[in-house]
PDB file of C-alpha atoms in Angstrom:
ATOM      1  CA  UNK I1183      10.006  18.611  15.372  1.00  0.00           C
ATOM      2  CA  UNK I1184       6.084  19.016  15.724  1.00  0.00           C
ATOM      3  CA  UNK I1185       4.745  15.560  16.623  1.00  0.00           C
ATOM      4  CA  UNK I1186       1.191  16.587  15.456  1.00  0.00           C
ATOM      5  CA  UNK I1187       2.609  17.775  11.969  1.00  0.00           C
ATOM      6  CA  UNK I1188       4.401  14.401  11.405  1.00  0.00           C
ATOM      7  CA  UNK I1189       1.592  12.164  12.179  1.00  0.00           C
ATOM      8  CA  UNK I1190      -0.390  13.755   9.458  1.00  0.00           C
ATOM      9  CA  UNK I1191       2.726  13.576   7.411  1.00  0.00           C
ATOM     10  CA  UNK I1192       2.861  10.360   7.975  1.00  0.00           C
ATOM     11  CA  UNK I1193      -0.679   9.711   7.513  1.00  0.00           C
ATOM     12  CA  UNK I1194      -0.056  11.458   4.052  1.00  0.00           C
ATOM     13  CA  UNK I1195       2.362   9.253   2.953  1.00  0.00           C
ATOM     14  CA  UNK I1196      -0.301   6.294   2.956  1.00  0.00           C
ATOM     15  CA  UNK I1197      -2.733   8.274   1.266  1.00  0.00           C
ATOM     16  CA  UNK I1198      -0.951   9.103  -1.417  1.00  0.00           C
ATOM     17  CA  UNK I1199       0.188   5.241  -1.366  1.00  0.00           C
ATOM     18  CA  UNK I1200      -3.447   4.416  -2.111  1.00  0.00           C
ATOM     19  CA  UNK I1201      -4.176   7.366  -4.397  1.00  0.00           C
ATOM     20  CA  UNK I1202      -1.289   6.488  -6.334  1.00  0.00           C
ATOM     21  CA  UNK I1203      -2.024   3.042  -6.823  1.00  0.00           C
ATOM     22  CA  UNK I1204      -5.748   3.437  -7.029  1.00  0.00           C
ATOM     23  CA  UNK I1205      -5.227   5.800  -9.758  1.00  0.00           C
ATOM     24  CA  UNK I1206      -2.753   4.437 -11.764  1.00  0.00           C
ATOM     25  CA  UNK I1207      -0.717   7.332 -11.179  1.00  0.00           C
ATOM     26  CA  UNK I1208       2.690   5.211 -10.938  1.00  0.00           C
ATOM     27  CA  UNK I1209       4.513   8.921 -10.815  1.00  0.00           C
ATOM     28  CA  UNK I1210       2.688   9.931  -7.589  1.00  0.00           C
ATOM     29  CA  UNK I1211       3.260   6.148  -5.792  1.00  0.00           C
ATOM     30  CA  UNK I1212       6.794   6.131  -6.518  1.00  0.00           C
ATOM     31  CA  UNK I1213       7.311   9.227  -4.875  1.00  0.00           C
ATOM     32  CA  UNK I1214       6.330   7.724  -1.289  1.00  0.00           C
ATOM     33  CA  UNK I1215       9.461   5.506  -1.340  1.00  0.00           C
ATOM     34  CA  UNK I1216      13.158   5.829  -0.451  1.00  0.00           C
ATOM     35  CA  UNK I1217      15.204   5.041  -3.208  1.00  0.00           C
ATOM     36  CA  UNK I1218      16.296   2.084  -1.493  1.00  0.00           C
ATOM     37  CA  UNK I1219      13.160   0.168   0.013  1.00  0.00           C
ATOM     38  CA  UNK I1220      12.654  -2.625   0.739  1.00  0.00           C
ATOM     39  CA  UNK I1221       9.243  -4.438   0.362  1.00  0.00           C
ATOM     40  CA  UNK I1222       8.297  -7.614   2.090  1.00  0.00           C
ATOM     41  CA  UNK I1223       5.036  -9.969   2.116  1.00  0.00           C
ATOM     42  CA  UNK I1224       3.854  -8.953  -1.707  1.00  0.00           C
ATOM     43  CA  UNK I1225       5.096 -11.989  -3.008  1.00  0.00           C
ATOM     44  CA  UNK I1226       7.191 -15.090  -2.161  1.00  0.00           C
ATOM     45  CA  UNK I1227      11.335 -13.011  -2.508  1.00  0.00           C
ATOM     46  CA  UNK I1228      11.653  -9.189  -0.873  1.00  0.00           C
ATOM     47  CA  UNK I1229      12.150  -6.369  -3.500  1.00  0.00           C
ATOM     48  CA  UNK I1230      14.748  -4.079  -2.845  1.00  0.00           C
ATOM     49  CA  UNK I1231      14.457  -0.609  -4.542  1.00  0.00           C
ATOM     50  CA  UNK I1232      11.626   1.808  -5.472  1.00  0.00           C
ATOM     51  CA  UNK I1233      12.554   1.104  -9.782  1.00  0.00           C
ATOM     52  CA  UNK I1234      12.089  -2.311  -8.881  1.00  0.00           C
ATOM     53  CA  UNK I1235       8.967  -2.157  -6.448  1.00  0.00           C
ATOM     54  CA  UNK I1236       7.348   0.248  -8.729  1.00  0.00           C
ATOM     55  CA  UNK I1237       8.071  -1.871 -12.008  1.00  0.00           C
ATOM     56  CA  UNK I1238       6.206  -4.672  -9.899  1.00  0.00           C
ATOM     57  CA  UNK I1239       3.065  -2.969  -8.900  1.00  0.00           C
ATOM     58  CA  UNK I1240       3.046  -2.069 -12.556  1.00  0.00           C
ATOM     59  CA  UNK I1241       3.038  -5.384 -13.994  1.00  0.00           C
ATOM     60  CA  UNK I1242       0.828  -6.570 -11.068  1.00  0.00           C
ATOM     61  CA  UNK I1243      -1.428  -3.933 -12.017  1.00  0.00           C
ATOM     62  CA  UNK I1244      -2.196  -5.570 -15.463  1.00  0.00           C
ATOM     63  CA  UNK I1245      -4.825  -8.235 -13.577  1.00  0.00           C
ATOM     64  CA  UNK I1246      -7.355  -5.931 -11.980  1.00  0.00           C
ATOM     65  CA  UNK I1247      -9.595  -3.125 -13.383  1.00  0.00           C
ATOM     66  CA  UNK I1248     -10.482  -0.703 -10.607  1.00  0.00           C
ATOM     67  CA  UNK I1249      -9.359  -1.045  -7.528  1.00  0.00           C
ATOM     68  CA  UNK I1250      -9.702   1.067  -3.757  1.00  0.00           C
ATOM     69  CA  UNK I1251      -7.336   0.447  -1.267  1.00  0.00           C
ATOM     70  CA  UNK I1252      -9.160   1.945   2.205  1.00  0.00           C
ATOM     71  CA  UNK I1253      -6.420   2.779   5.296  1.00  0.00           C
ATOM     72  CA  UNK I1254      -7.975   2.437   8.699  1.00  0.00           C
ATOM     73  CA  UNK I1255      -6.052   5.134  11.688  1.00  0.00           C
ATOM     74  CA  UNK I1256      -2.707   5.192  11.861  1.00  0.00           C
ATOM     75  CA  UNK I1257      -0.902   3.919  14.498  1.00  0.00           C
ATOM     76  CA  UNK I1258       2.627   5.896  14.778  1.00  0.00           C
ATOM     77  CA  UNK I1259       5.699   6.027  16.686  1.00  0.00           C
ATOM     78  CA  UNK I1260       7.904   8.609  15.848  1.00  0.00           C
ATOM     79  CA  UNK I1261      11.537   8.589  16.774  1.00  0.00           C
ATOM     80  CA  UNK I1262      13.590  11.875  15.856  1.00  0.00           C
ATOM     81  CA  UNK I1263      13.398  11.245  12.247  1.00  0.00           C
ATOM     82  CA  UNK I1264      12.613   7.574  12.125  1.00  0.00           C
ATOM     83  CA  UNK I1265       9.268   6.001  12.432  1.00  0.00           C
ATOM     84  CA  UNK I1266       7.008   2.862  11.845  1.00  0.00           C
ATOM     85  CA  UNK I1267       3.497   2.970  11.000  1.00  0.00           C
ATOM     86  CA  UNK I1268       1.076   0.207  11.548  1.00  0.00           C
ATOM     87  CA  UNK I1269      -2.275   0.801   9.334  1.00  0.00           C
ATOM     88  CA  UNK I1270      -5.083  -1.560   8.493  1.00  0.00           C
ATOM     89  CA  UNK I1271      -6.143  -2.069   4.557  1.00  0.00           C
ATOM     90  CA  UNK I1272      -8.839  -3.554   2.577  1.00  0.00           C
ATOM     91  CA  UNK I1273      -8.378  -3.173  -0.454  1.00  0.00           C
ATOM     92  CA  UNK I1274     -10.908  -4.004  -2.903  1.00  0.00           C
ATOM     93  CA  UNK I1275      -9.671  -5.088  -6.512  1.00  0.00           C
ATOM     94  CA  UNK I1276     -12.331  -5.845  -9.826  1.00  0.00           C
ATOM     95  CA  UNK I1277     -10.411  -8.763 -12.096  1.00  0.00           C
ATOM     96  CA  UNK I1278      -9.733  -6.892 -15.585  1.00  0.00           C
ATOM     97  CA  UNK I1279     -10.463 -10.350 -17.504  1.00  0.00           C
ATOM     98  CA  UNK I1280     -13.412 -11.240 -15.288  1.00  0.00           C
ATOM     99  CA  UNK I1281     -14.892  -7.536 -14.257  1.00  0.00           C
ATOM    100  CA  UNK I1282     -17.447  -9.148 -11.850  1.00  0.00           C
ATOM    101  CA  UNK I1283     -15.275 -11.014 -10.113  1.00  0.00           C
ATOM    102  CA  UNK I1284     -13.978  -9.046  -6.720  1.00  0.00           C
ATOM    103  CA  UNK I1285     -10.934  -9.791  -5.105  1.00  0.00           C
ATOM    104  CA  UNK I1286     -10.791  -8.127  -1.572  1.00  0.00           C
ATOM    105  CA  UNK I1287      -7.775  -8.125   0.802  1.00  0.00           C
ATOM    106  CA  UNK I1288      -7.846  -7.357   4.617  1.00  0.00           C
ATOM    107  CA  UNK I1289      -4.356  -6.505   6.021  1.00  0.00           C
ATOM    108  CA  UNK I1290      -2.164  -4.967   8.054  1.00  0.00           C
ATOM    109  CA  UNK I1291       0.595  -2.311   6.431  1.00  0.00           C
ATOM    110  CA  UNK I1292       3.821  -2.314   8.765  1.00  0.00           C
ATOM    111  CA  UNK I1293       5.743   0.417   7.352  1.00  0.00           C
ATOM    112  CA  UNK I1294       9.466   2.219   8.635  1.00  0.00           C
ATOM    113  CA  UNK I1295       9.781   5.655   7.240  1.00  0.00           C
ATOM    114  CA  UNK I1296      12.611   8.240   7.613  1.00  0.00           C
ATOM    115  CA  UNK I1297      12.910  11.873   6.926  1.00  0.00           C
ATOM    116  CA  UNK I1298      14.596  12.048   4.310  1.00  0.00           C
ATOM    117  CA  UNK I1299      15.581  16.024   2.456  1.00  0.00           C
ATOM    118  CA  UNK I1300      12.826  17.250   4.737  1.00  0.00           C
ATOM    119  CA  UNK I1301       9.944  14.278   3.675  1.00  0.00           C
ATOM    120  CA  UNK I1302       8.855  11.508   4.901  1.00  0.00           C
ATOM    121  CA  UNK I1303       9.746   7.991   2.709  1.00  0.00           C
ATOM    122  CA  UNK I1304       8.887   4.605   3.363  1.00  0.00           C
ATOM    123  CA  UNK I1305      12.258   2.919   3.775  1.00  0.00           C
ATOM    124  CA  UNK I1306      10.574  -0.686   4.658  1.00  0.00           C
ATOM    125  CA  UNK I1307       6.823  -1.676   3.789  1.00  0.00           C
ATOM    126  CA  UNK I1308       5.818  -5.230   4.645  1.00  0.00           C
ATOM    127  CA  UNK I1309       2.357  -6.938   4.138  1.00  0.00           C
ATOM    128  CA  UNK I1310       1.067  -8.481   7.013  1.00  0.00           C
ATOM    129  CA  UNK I1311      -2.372 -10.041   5.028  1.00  0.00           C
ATOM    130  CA  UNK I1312      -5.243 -11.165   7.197  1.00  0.00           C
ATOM    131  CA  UNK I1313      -6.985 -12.860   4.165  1.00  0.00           C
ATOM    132  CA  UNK I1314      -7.832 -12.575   1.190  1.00  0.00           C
ATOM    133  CA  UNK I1315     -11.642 -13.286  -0.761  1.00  0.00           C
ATOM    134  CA  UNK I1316     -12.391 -13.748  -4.670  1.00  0.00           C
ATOM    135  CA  UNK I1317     -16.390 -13.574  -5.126  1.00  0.00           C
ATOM    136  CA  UNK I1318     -18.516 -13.566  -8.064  1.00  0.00           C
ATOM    137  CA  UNK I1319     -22.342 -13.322  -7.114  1.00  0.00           C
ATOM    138  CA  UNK I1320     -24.639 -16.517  -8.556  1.00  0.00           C
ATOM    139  CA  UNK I1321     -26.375 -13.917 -11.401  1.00  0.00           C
ATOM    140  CA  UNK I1322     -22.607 -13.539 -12.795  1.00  0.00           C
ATOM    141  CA  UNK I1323     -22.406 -10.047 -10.679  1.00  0.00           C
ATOM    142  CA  UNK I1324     -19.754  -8.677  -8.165  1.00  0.00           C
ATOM    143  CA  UNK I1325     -20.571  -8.534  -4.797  1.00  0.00           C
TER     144      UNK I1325
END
């Protein structure tokens, strides 16, 4: 296989995680995941499943207006047709019921994808968070 054409596959696969998200397009996220993931650190139990993951996001979703989810470089090591990604997120989410209130995460994304029918899926995603900040400004506006 053609190590530079992976990494940018694989760098693809986390930018359509964030475009996918960030747009709403639940379609477009799904399609980054094995049909069996699993997904660890987004909550206190592990989901197994990309139905279940997705229906998640969904219904986390429903708190926060717009939101940007910005990947630092990916770090990759690529095994055959195995690999785990390590890429840094902050991800910056406006509260629906309070729109100038900010929520930002900083994290880290630890992710195991395979090839699977010729694309690259995430087959394990886990959270790693660094911390997370809720501001509202004193005039009532986000920061």
């Amino acid at each position: 296989m053609d190590y530079v054409a992976d990494r940018i596959a694989l760098t693809d696969v986390m930018l359509t995680y964030a475009k996918g998200v960030d747009q709403r397009d639940l379609a477009l996220y799904a399609s980054v995941f094995a049909e069996d993931v699993e997904i660890v650190g987004f909550g206190d139990k592990t989901v197994h499943g990309r139905d279940a993951w997705v229906a998640y996001v969904e219904e986390a979703l429903q708190a926060f207006g717009p939101t940007q989810h910005m990947l630092g470089p990916q770090l990759a090591t690529i095994d055959g047709d195995a690999a785990h990604c390590r890429t840094d997120v902050q991800a910056l989410h406006f509260m629906k019921d309070a729109p100038k209130r900010t929520l930002t995460l900083w994290a880290t994304y630890n992710t195991d994808m395979k090839r699977i029918g010729g694309a690259w899926k995430i087959v394990r995603h886990e959270l790693e968070s660094r911390g997370i900040r809720v501001q509202e400004d004193a005039d009532g506006d986000a920061a």
